[in-house]
Tab-separated table of C-alpha atoms and ligand atoms in Angstrom:
chain	number	residue	atom	x	y	z
A	1	MET	CA	-0.410	18.641	-1.477
A	2	THR	CA	-3.707	19.332	-1.150
A	3	PRO	CA	-5.184	15.981	-0.066
A	4	LEU	CA	-7.174	14.682	-2.567
A	5	VAL	CA	-10.561	13.384	-0.255
A	6	LEU	CA	-12.265	15.696	2.386
A	7	GLN	CA	-11.601	18.737	-0.139
A	8	SER	CA	-15.345	20.267	0.135
A	9	GLU	CA	-14.601	19.493	4.391
A	10	PRO	CA	-12.422	22.359	6.968
A	11	PRO	CA	-8.333	22.018	6.439
A	12	LEU	CA	-6.953	18.924	8.072
A	13	PRO	CA	-4.692	20.305	10.899
A	14	GLU	CA	-1.216	20.284	10.841
A	15	ALA	CA	-0.132	20.159	13.834
A	16	LEU	CA	-0.040	16.308	15.457
A	17	PRO	CA	-1.254	15.612	18.419
A	18	GLU	CA	2.100	15.198	20.977
A	19	ARG	CA	-0.122	12.194	23.127
A	20	ILE	CA	-3.500	10.283	21.556
A	21	ASP	CA	-4.838	7.279	23.078
A	22	THR	CA	-5.387	5.427	19.720
A	23	ALA	CA	-2.393	5.762	16.290
A	24	ILE	CA	-3.852	3.791	13.976
A	25	ILE	CA	-0.283	3.804	11.147
A	26	GLY	CA	-2.083	3.854	7.417
A	27	GLY	CA	-4.720	5.954	6.213
A	28	GLY	CA	-5.597	3.407	3.449
A	29	ILE	CA	-9.802	1.401	3.754
A	30	SER	CA	-8.471	-0.950	7.278
A	31	GLY	CA	-6.851	2.383	9.432
A	32	CYS	CA	-9.611	4.978	8.051
A	33	ALA	CA	-12.395	1.933	9.278
A	34	VAL	CA	-10.195	1.708	12.704
A	35	ALA	CA	-10.125	5.238	13.415
A	36	PHE	CA	-13.869	5.106	12.564
A	37	GLU	CA	-15.046	1.720	14.754
A	38	LEU	CA	-12.892	3.517	17.112
A	39	ALA	CA	-14.028	7.558	16.705
A	40	ARG	CA	-17.999	6.065	17.311
A	41	ARG	CA	-16.764	4.232	20.554
A	42	GLY	CA	-14.971	7.487	21.941
A	43	ILE	CA	-12.179	6.915	22.162
A	44	GLU	CA	-9.398	9.417	20.878
A	45	VAL	CA	-7.555	8.221	17.489
A	46	ALA	CA	-5.018	9.848	14.787
A	47	VAL	CA	-4.471	8.328	11.384
A	48	LEU	CA	-0.956	8.812	10.439
A	49	GLU	CA	-1.323	8.024	6.750
A	50	ALA	CA	2.649	8.132	4.731
A	51	GLY	CA	1.166	9.607	1.585
A	52	ASP	CA	-2.914	10.289	1.307
A	53	LEU	CA	-5.795	8.564	2.115
A	54	ALA	CA	-6.611	5.578	0.415
A	55	ALA	CA	-4.969	5.817	-2.446
A	56	MET	CA	-2.596	2.885	-2.314
A	57	ALA	CA	-4.299	-0.550	-2.763
A	58	SER	CA	-7.805	1.052	-1.462
A	59	GLY	CA	-8.021	3.283	-3.782
A	60	ALA	CA	-6.450	0.768	-6.965
A	61	ASN	CA	-8.542	-2.049	-6.748
A	62	SER	CA	-11.172	-4.058	-8.308
A	63	GLY	CA	-14.261	-3.227	-5.511
A	64	SER	CA	-15.031	-7.258	-5.890
A	65	LEU	CA	-16.959	-8.461	-2.552
A	66	HIS	CA	-15.439	-11.392	-2.466
A	67	ALA	CA	-17.056	-14.159	0.134
A	68	GLN	CA	-16.303	-17.606	-2.438
A	69	ILE	CA	-13.390	-19.938	-1.743
A	70	PRO	CA	-10.694	-18.573	-4.093
A	71	MET	CA	-10.338	-20.881	-7.181
A	72	GLY	CA	-6.958	-20.605	-7.996
A	73	PRO	CA	-5.118	-21.431	-4.191
A	74	PHE	CA	-8.325	-23.975	-3.653
A	75	ILE	CA	-6.827	-25.845	-7.113
A	76	GLU	CA	-3.099	-25.574	-6.226
A	77	ALA	CA	-3.265	-26.095	-1.831
A	78	GLY	CA	-6.328	-28.095	-1.959
A	79	GLU	CA	-8.870	-29.365	0.429
A	80	ALA	CA	-6.361	-28.750	3.323
A	81	TRP	CA	-5.590	-25.370	2.976
A	82	VAL	CA	-9.690	-25.131	2.143
A	83	ARG	CA	-10.625	-25.893	5.814
A	84	GLY	CA	-7.796	-23.616	7.451
A	85	PHE	CA	-9.488	-21.224	5.259
A	86	ALA	CA	-12.739	-21.874	6.784
A	87	SER	CA	-12.947	-18.977	9.651
A	88	THR	CA	-11.482	-16.401	6.992
A	89	THR	CA	-14.512	-17.413	4.594
A	90	ARG	CA	-16.417	-16.758	7.456
A	91	LEU	CA	-15.336	-12.910	8.135
A	92	LEU	CA	-15.682	-12.572	4.418
A	93	ALA	CA	-19.403	-12.950	4.508
A	94	ALA	CA	-19.399	-11.312	7.639
A	95	SER	CA	-17.776	-8.191	5.904
A	96	ILE	CA	-20.374	-8.541	3.176
A	97	GLU	CA	-22.772	-8.331	6.226
A	98	LEU	CA	-21.746	-4.870	6.319
A	99	TRP	CA	-20.965	-3.420	3.287
A	100	ARG	CA	-25.452	-4.352	2.671
A	101	ASP	CA	-25.550	-1.139	5.330
A	102	LEU	CA	-22.501	0.265	4.767
A	103	GLU	CA	-24.364	3.393	2.770
A	104	ALA	CA	-27.093	4.128	5.380
A	105	LEU	CA	-23.557	4.191	8.153
A	106	LEU	CA	-21.660	5.952	6.276
A	107	ALA	CA	-24.422	8.143	5.031
A	108	THR	CA	-22.495	8.045	1.831
A	109	PRO	CA	-23.451	6.004	-1.345
A	110	LEU	CA	-20.659	3.303	-2.434
A	111	GLU	CA	-21.994	1.903	-5.083
A	112	VAL	CA	-22.559	-1.489	-3.134
A	113	SER	CA	-24.632	-4.215	-5.071
A	114	LEU	CA	-24.853	-7.851	-4.030
A	115	LYS	CA	-26.527	-9.698	-7.110
A	116	GLY	CA	-24.016	-12.622	-6.587
A	117	GLY	CA	-20.438	-13.487	-8.400
A	118	LEU	CA	-20.756	-16.452	-11.079
A	119	LEU	CA	-17.126	-18.769	-11.463
A	120	VAL	CA	-18.010	-19.535	-14.981
A	121	ALA	CA	-16.557	-22.945	-16.862
A	122	GLU	CA	-15.929	-23.996	-20.351
A	123	ASN	CA	-15.733	-27.740	-19.147
A	124	GLU	CA	-16.375	-30.292	-17.898
A	125	ALA	CA	-13.425	-30.823	-15.863
A	126	GLN	CA	-13.506	-27.219	-14.956
A	127	LEU	CA	-17.041	-27.239	-13.391
A	128	ALA	CA	-16.201	-30.929	-11.578
A	129	ALA	CA	-13.472	-29.357	-9.265
A	130	MET	CA	-16.061	-26.243	-8.816
A	131	ALA	CA	-18.477	-28.954	-8.093
A	132	ARG	CA	-16.323	-29.641	-4.287
A	133	LYS	CA	-15.615	-26.054	-4.573
A	134	VAL	CA	-19.180	-25.340	-3.591
A	135	GLU	CA	-19.615	-28.458	-1.352
A	136	LEU	CA	-16.949	-26.684	0.662
A	137	GLU	CA	-18.468	-23.250	0.697
A	138	ARG	CA	-21.899	-24.533	1.806
A	139	GLU	CA	-20.266	-26.098	4.793
A	140	PHE	CA	-19.022	-23.097	5.240
A	141	GLY	CA	-22.329	-21.405	5.440
A	142	LEU	CA	-21.756	-19.907	2.201
A	143	ASP	CA	-24.927	-19.786	-0.273
A	144	SER	CA	-23.884	-21.087	-3.571
A	145	HIS	CA	-24.983	-23.763	-5.941
A	146	LEU	CA	-23.978	-25.214	-9.542
A	147	LEU	CA	-25.903	-24.242	-12.867
A	148	GLY	CA	-25.802	-25.989	-15.831
A	149	ARG	CA	-25.503	-24.595	-19.324
A	150	SER	CA	-28.828	-23.285	-19.728
A	151	GLU	CA	-29.575	-22.270	-16.488
A	152	LEU	CA	-26.236	-20.180	-17.071
A	153	ARG	CA	-27.528	-18.611	-20.550
A	154	GLU	CA	-30.986	-17.610	-18.532
A	155	VAL	CA	-29.106	-15.935	-15.600
A	156	ALA	CA	-25.820	-14.804	-17.593
A	157	PRO	CA	-27.338	-14.425	-21.184
A	158	TYR	CA	-24.293	-11.774	-21.723
A	159	LEU	CA	-21.167	-14.493	-21.682
A	160	ALA	CA	-19.979	-17.084	-23.796
A	161	PRO	CA	-22.306	-19.052	-25.020
A	162	ASP	CA	-19.829	-22.149	-25.225
A	163	LEU	CA	-19.607	-21.782	-21.210
A	164	ALA	CA	-20.321	-25.326	-19.742
A	165	GLY	CA	-21.909	-24.490	-16.165
A	166	ALA	CA	-20.877	-21.925	-13.395
A	167	ALA	CA	-20.806	-22.092	-9.593
A	168	PHE	CA	-23.136	-19.315	-8.684
A	169	CYS	CA	-22.278	-17.411	-4.667
A	170	ALA	CA	-25.347	-15.308	-3.782
A	171	GLU	CA	-22.924	-13.325	-1.308
A	172	GLU	CA	-20.865	-11.762	-3.494
A	173	GLY	CA	-20.443	-8.562	-5.621
A	174	LYS	CA	-19.463	-5.408	-5.590
A	175	ALA	CA	-18.743	-1.551	-4.578
A	176	SER	CA	-16.821	1.806	-5.813
A	177	PRO	CA	-13.196	1.248	-4.096
A	178	LEU	CA	-13.397	5.270	-5.172
A	179	LEU	CA	-15.795	6.243	-3.014
A	180	ALA	CA	-15.874	3.658	-0.148
A	181	GLY	CA	-12.036	4.147	1.708
A	182	PRO	CA	-12.427	8.127	1.465
A	183	ALA	CA	-16.433	7.619	2.840
A	184	PHE	CA	-14.720	5.520	6.126
A	185	ALA	CA	-12.162	8.405	6.229
A	186	THR	CA	-14.701	11.371	6.083
A	187	ALA	CA	-16.786	9.342	8.831
A	188	ALA	CA	-13.918	8.951	10.430
A	189	ARG	CA	-12.994	12.463	10.747
A	190	ARG	CA	-16.765	13.262	11.545
A	191	GLU	CA	-16.660	11.024	14.818
A	192	GLY	CA	-14.030	13.127	16.259
A	193	ALA	CA	-10.584	11.028	14.579
A	194	LEU	CA	-7.908	13.530	13.883
A	195	LEU	CA	-6.208	12.227	10.588
A	196	HIS	CA	-2.640	13.129	9.370
A	197	PRO	CA	-1.983	12.348	5.264
A	198	PHE	CA	1.508	12.702	4.006
A	199	THR	CA	2.679	12.141	7.494
A	200	PRO	CA	4.879	8.999	7.581
A	201	VAL	CA	6.111	7.389	10.200
A	202	GLN	CA	9.574	6.414	10.406
A	203	THR	CA	10.717	4.643	13.432
A	204	ILE	CA	9.011	3.660	17.079
A	205	SER	CA	10.239	3.094	20.324
A	206	GLU	CA	8.602	2.141	23.660
A	207	SER	CA	7.965	4.542	25.712
A	208	GLY	CA	6.580	4.212	29.410
A	209	SER	CA	3.485	2.582	28.889
A	210	GLY	CA	3.371	3.132	24.830
A	211	TYR	CA	5.113	4.264	21.833
A	212	ARG	CA	6.906	7.315	20.881
A	213	LEU	CA	6.457	7.145	16.677
A	214	LYS	CA	8.815	8.869	15.193
A	215	THR	CA	7.582	11.203	11.961
A	216	PRO	CA	9.255	14.455	9.792
A	217	LYS	CA	5.880	15.901	11.135
A	218	GLY	CA	7.431	15.692	15.238
A	219	ALA	CA	6.276	12.247	16.998
A	220	VAL	CA	3.393	11.120	19.169
A	221	LEU	CA	3.001	9.120	21.946
A	222	ALA	CA	0.591	6.796	21.392
A	223	ARG	CA	-1.219	3.971	24.817
A	224	ARG	CA	-2.144	2.116	21.211
A	225	VAL	CA	-1.094	1.272	17.868
A	226	VAL	CA	-2.942	-0.355	15.072
A	227	ILE	CA	-0.448	-1.627	11.942
A	228	ALA	CA	-2.422	-1.010	9.200
A	229	THR	CA	-0.492	-0.549	6.744
A	230	GLY	CA	-1.146	-2.822	4.306
A	231	ALA	CA	1.442	-4.407	1.526
A	232	ASP	CA	3.845	-2.189	4.077
A	233	ALA	CA	2.691	-4.470	6.869
A	234	GLY	CA	5.698	-6.498	7.056
A	235	ARG	CA	7.937	-3.131	7.321
A	236	THR	CA	6.603	-1.600	9.688
A	237	ALA	CA	6.449	-4.721	11.095
A	238	ALA	CA	10.044	-4.733	11.865
A	239	LEU	CA	9.526	-1.131	12.788
A	240	PHE	CA	8.862	-3.265	16.382
A	241	GLY	CA	11.325	-5.597	16.028
A	242	LEU	CA	9.179	-7.813	14.395
A	243	ASP	CA	9.871	-10.554	11.351
A	244	LEU	CA	6.943	-11.435	9.416
A	245	PRO	CA	6.145	-12.525	6.133
A	246	LEU	CA	3.514	-10.407	4.680
A	247	TRP	CA	4.668	-8.444	1.468
A	248	GLY	CA	3.764	-6.645	-1.588
A	249	GLU	CA	3.152	-7.898	-4.543
A	250	PRO	CA	2.702	-6.033	-7.592
A	251	ILE	CA	-0.831	-6.361	-9.305
A	252	GLN	CA	-2.600	-4.813	-11.754
A	253	ALA	CA	-6.482	-3.796	-13.491
A	254	SER	CA	-7.832	-2.242	-16.215
A	255	ILE	CA	-11.498	-0.059	-16.944
A	256	THR	CA	-13.314	0.033	-20.406
A	257	GLU	CA	-14.926	2.713	-22.036
A	258	PRO	CA	-19.030	2.682	-20.505
A	259	VAL	CA	-21.375	0.240	-22.638
A	260	ALA	CA	-25.032	-0.404	-22.279
A	261	ALA	CA	-26.173	-2.178	-18.823
A	262	LEU	CA	-25.047	-5.618	-19.228
A	263	ILE	CA	-23.672	-7.242	-16.042
A	264	PRO	CA	-25.021	-7.137	-12.510
A	265	HIS	CA	-22.813	-10.542	-11.424
A	266	LEU	CA	-19.476	-10.422	-9.870
A	267	VAL	CA	-17.921	-12.649	-12.915
A	268	TYR	CA	-14.872	-14.992	-12.127
A	269	PHE	CA	-13.762	-17.720	-14.563
A	270	ALA	CA	-12.131	-21.410	-14.180
A	271	GLY	CA	-9.681	-21.335	-16.367
A	272	ASP	CA	-7.414	-18.319	-15.693
A	273	LYS	CA	-7.470	-15.344	-14.013
A	274	LEU	CA	-10.645	-12.973	-13.729
A	275	THR	CA	-12.419	-10.397	-12.564
A	276	LEU	CA	-14.705	-8.938	-13.901
A	277	LYS	CA	-17.638	-6.331	-13.104
A	278	GLN	CA	-19.276	-3.288	-14.785
A	279	THR	CA	-19.644	-0.360	-12.351
A	280	ALA	CA	-22.055	1.980	-11.864
A	281	SER	CA	-20.920	3.953	-14.472
A	282	GLY	CA	-21.061	1.308	-17.593
A	283	GLY	CA	-16.904	0.612	-17.556
A	284	LEU	CA	-16.118	-3.230	-17.311
A	285	LEU	CA	-13.526	-3.140	-14.316
A	286	ILE	CA	-11.206	-5.966	-15.727
A	287	GLY	CA	-9.166	-8.035	-13.499
A	288	GLY	CA	-7.758	-11.268	-11.481
A	289	GLY	CA	-4.723	-10.334	-9.855
A	290	TRP	CA	-2.118	-10.568	-13.323
A	291	ASP	CA	0.696	-9.599	-12.205
A	292	ALA	CA	2.590	-5.800	-12.810
A	293	ARG	CA	5.924	-5.689	-12.801
A	294	LEU	CA	8.533	-2.991	-10.560
A	295	ASP	CA	9.939	-0.468	-12.369
A	296	GLY	CA	13.574	0.421	-10.994
A	297	LEU	CA	12.771	2.566	-8.518
A	298	GLY	CA	10.310	-0.237	-6.700
A	299	ARG	CA	7.715	1.361	-8.115
A	300	PRO	CA	4.784	-0.785	-9.631
A	301	THR	CA	3.630	-0.088	-13.563
A	302	VAL	CA	1.263	-2.212	-15.865
A	303	ASP	CA	2.890	-5.002	-17.098
A	304	GLY	CA	1.789	-4.794	-21.382
A	305	GLY	CA	1.837	-8.620	-21.937
A	306	ASN	CA	0.234	-9.390	-18.804
A	307	LEU	CA	-2.973	-6.675	-19.581
A	308	ALA	CA	-3.163	-8.199	-23.493
A	309	ARG	CA	-3.144	-11.916	-21.860
A	310	ASN	CA	-6.420	-10.056	-18.756
A	311	LEU	CA	-8.035	-8.690	-21.548
A	312	ALA	CA	-7.734	-11.833	-24.331
A	313	VAL	CA	-9.361	-13.535	-20.789
A	314	ALA	CA	-11.574	-10.760	-20.563
A	315	ALA	CA	-13.265	-11.125	-23.712
A	316	ARG	CA	-13.614	-15.204	-24.209
A	317	VAL	CA	-15.402	-15.197	-21.180
A	318	VAL	CA	-17.966	-11.304	-21.947
A	319	PRO	CA	-17.520	-11.051	-25.360
A	320	VAL	CA	-19.052	-7.470	-25.029
A	321	VAL	CA	-15.708	-6.386	-24.157
A	322	ALA	CA	-13.723	-7.020	-27.531
A	323	ARG	CA	-16.282	-4.216	-28.683
A	324	ALA	CA	-15.106	-2.143	-25.843
A	325	LYS	CA	-12.905	0.294	-26.140
A	326	LEU	CA	-10.223	0.152	-23.064
A	327	LEU	CA	-9.770	3.915	-21.371
A	328	ARG	CA	-7.363	2.829	-18.396
A	329	SER	CA	-4.554	0.591	-16.932
A	330	TRP	CA	-3.078	0.829	-13.315
A	331	PRO	CA	-0.952	-0.951	-11.110
A	332	GLY	CA	-0.973	-1.291	-7.486
A	333	LEU	CA	0.848	-3.032	-4.420
A	334	VAL	CA	-1.471	-6.069	-3.093
A	335	ASN	CA	-1.334	-7.095	0.623
A	336	ALA	CA	-0.168	-10.023	0.525
A	337	ASN	CA	1.199	-13.530	2.477
A	338	ALA	CA	1.240	-17.480	2.339
A	339	ASP	CA	-1.946	-18.941	3.603
A	340	TRP	CA	-4.181	-16.127	2.142
A	341	THR	CA	-5.655	-15.539	6.123
A	342	PRO	CA	-5.623	-12.865	8.088
A	343	VAL	CA	-3.517	-11.385	10.835
A	344	LEU	CA	-5.797	-9.369	12.794
A	345	GLY	CA	-5.902	-8.301	16.767
A	346	PRO	CA	-3.646	-7.737	19.544
A	347	VAL	CA	0.682	-8.498	19.600
A	348	PRO	CA	1.483	-11.414	21.815
A	349	GLY	CA	4.206	-9.740	24.357
A	350	ARG	CA	4.105	-5.915	22.950
A	351	PRO	CA	1.074	-4.944	25.185
A	352	GLY	CA	-1.360	-2.222	23.663
A	353	LEU	CA	0.164	-2.901	19.377
A	354	HIS	CA	-2.655	-4.383	17.573
A	355	PHE	CA	-2.266	-5.608	13.784
A	356	LEU	CA	-5.261	-5.376	10.849
A	357	CYS	CA	-3.525	-7.046	7.170
A	358	PHE	CA	-6.208	-8.711	5.361
A	359	PRO	CA	-4.332	-10.087	2.552
A	360	TRP	CA	-4.916	-10.625	-1.222
A	361	MET	CA	-9.362	-8.943	-0.215
A	362	GLY	CA	-8.691	-6.178	1.805
A	363	PHE	CA	-11.127	-4.602	0.545
A	364	THR	CA	-14.230	-6.954	1.339
A	365	ALA	CA	-12.812	-7.968	4.777
A	366	ALA	CA	-11.817	-4.276	5.939
A	367	PRO	CA	-15.957	-3.374	7.513
A	368	ILE	CA	-15.934	-6.397	9.731
A	369	CYS	CA	-11.769	-6.620	10.595
A	370	ALA	CA	-11.956	-2.781	11.488
A	371	ARG	CA	-14.422	-3.319	13.590
A	372	LEU	CA	-13.448	-6.379	15.069
A	373	VAL	CA	-9.772	-5.224	15.996
A	374	ALA	CA	-11.997	-1.939	17.535
A	375	GLN	CA	-13.635	-4.424	19.841
A	376	ALA	CA	-9.915	-6.437	20.882
A	377	ILE	CA	-9.117	-2.533	21.702
A	378	THR	CA	-11.818	-1.585	23.826
A	379	GLY	CA	-12.033	-4.909	25.313
A	380	GLU	CA	-15.919	-5.738	24.103
A	381	THR	CA	-17.293	-8.964	23.214
A	382	PRO	CA	-15.937	-9.922	19.400
A	383	ASP	CA	-18.496	-10.060	16.803
A	384	LEU	CA	-16.337	-13.091	16.241
A	385	ALA	CA	-13.188	-14.884	17.313
A	386	ILE	CA	-10.319	-13.127	16.297
A	387	ASP	CA	-7.911	-15.863	18.057
A	388	GLU	CA	-6.421	-18.393	14.870
A	389	PHE	CA	-5.776	-15.012	13.455
A	390	SER	CA	-3.099	-13.998	15.942
A	391	ILE	CA	0.380	-13.560	14.985
A	392	ALA	CA	0.738	-16.069	17.425
A	393	ARG	CA	0.761	-18.440	14.251
A	394	TYR	CA	3.604	-17.618	12.357
A	395	GLN	CA	5.217	-17.441	15.924
A	396	ARG	CA	4.017	-21.670	16.424
A	397	SER	CA	5.271	-22.014	12.545
A	398	GLY	CA	8.099	-20.358	13.838
A	399	SER	CA	8.403	-18.446	10.683
A	400	MET	CA	8.362	-15.643	12.945
A	401	VAL	CA	11.382	-13.243	14.523
A	402	VAL	CA	10.709	-11.065	17.562
A	403	GLY	CA	13.506	-9.187	17.977
A	404	SER	CA	13.087	-6.351	21.089
A	405	ALA	CA	11.897	-3.398	19.612
A	406	PRO	CA	14.102	-0.342	18.425
A	407	ALA	CA	15.142	2.655	20.729
A	408	GLY	CA	14.534	5.322	19.143
B	501	FAD	C1	-4.782	-3.708	-8.556
B	501	FAD	C2	-5.603	-4.419	-7.570
B	501	FAD	C3	-7.109	-5.107	-6.695
B	501	FAD	C4	-7.282	-5.277	-6.071
B	501	FAD	N1	-9.053	-5.141	-6.191
B	501	FAD	C5	-9.301	-6.522	-4.933
B	501	FAD	C6	-10.942	-6.702	-4.811
B	501	FAD	O1	-11.488	-6.129	-5.982
B	501	FAD	N2	-11.534	-7.070	-3.303
B	501	FAD	C7	-10.740	-6.897	-2.300
B	501	FAD	O2	-11.444	-7.239	-1.246
B	501	FAD	N3	-9.442	-7.032	-2.727
B	501	FAD	C8	-8.792	-6.143	-3.623
B	501	FAD	N4	-7.535	-6.053	-3.751
B	501	FAD	C9	-6.628	-6.087	-2.395
B	501	FAD	C10	-7.240	-4.885	-1.003
B	501	FAD	O3	-7.404	-3.541	-1.703
B	501	FAD	C11	-6.443	-4.587	-0.392
B	501	FAD	O4	-6.198	-6.038	0.106
B	501	FAD	C12	-6.738	-3.417	0.694
B	501	FAD	O5	-6.712	-2.455	-0.346
B	501	FAD	C13	-5.720	-3.603	1.606
B	501	FAD	O6	-6.213	-1.789	2.380
B	501	FAD	P1	-5.437	-1.340	3.559
B	501	FAD	O7	-5.743	-0.146	4.298
B	501	FAD	O8	-5.034	-2.851	4.585
B	501	FAD	O9	-3.821	-0.982	3.106
B	501	FAD	P2	-3.222	-0.096	1.594
B	501	FAD	O10	-4.472	0.287	1.059
B	501	FAD	O11	-2.403	-0.715	1.347
B	501	FAD	O12	-3.158	0.898	2.949
B	501	FAD	C14	-2.066	1.131	3.756
B	501	FAD	C15	-1.665	1.658	4.204
B	501	FAD	O13	-0.773	2.681	4.854
B	501	FAD	C16	0.167	2.944	4.179
B	501	FAD	N5	1.805	3.566	4.845
B	501	FAD	C17	2.543	2.596	4.768
B	501	FAD	N6	3.507	2.338	5.526
B	501	FAD	C18	3.091	3.621	6.407
B	501	FAD	C19	3.583	4.439	7.358
B	501	FAD	N7	5.543	4.090	7.142
B	501	FAD	N8	3.672	5.079	7.941
B	501	FAD	C20	2.269	5.626	7.439
B	501	FAD	N9	1.094	5.385	6.921
B	501	FAD	C21	2.166	3.777	6.168
B	501	FAD	C22	0.401	3.594	2.888
B	501	FAD	O14	0.921	4.759	2.274
B	501	FAD	C23	-1.212	3.293	2.634
B	501	FAD	O15	-1.651	4.206	2.019
B	501	FAD	C24	-6.532	-5.279	-4.738
B	501	FAD	C25	-5.985	-4.762	-4.850
B	501	FAD	C26	-5.198	-4.346	-5.804
B	501	FAD	C27	-3.597	-3.915	-6.065
């Protein structure tokens, strides 16, 4: 099968290298971004991707660039959780700083637009809950503030007129998921990375001072390995004898036909699950993490009831949605965990093994996470400390089981 991306480039190599300095398992935006960061540092790196490059969550997401504390867990898990989320908030904000210059760095358009995010409220109770969230966001360094009813009308006249107000987070925005993952792949390749789509890693064994990764196309001996397999991160960790509470959650998103340019912001709703933005081509991209279903083969499939509910919420907040024809809805598996904080960096007790798994919002976080993992690999001073994102936190809480890596 011909890979979807890189079609104007020379064909990708079929044969795997026998040895490589660093192998990256997973060619989503995370894996391709680490490949780019390592290759530009002169490190010999190969990406082994089970399917096509950037075609799973990295190609199926809604393209929101999130910085604010997510409202759902804020309400459910409360302030103790928020305190633990402070460093993740800083990571997201640092990543958005990188998105600002990413088109120049990767030398290609990505439809990056950073006009801010609006979390809108329909009543005073929601506004009151948001006020505390805004305070905490400001404490964490975000440029968030509350807007009253009339200010909101001025800033966002496309919203339903009866909304009570909003929280505005200036850092947030959007980018194209269809462009960003492939752009990292192309740039990584330009820097010398080897990209191997349709190359699933099936088994892993420790071999001398590295790891032997077996695929249907042969085996690669790698001194270092990065796990960047998104929703499959738990399963890949198991190949290394690690039992981690990371999983894939089926969710869905939709896009309408293009409408006149109207919505510069990323829009959320405090009353129910919603993200809404207008893409560069005019479509209204509607998501918010509504559940999809798994079919009999375990593949995600769109849930019609949740699609209707998602569209009703969108039309409640942004009335033009009711007049726009729906073009497409699609499901995807988002990489999930319970605390919403990433698993990043070296794996204790497994020399050369590194993790990159940013749950729920990994599109936003990919540029900074890739850079931090590359810095950990090369021993550079990191842009931000990542110790608290180590998988050691699962060891401490007793929710990780470390077995021995299987021989193979
Ligand atoms: C519908 C939807 C909407 C979303 N909206 C947003 C959003 O608006 N903003 C945001 O920030 N985030 C969003 N996300 C989350 C975001 O898309 C993901 O967190 C992010 O794409 C994860 O990137 P990744 O490269 O780590 O994983 P993935 O994109 O899942 O890539 C992992 C890759 O690993 C490969 N792989 C797995 N096992 C193996 C193996 N054994 N060998 C080789 N390769 C393997 C897979 O084939 C896959 O291509 C959304 C997700 C979904 C599904």
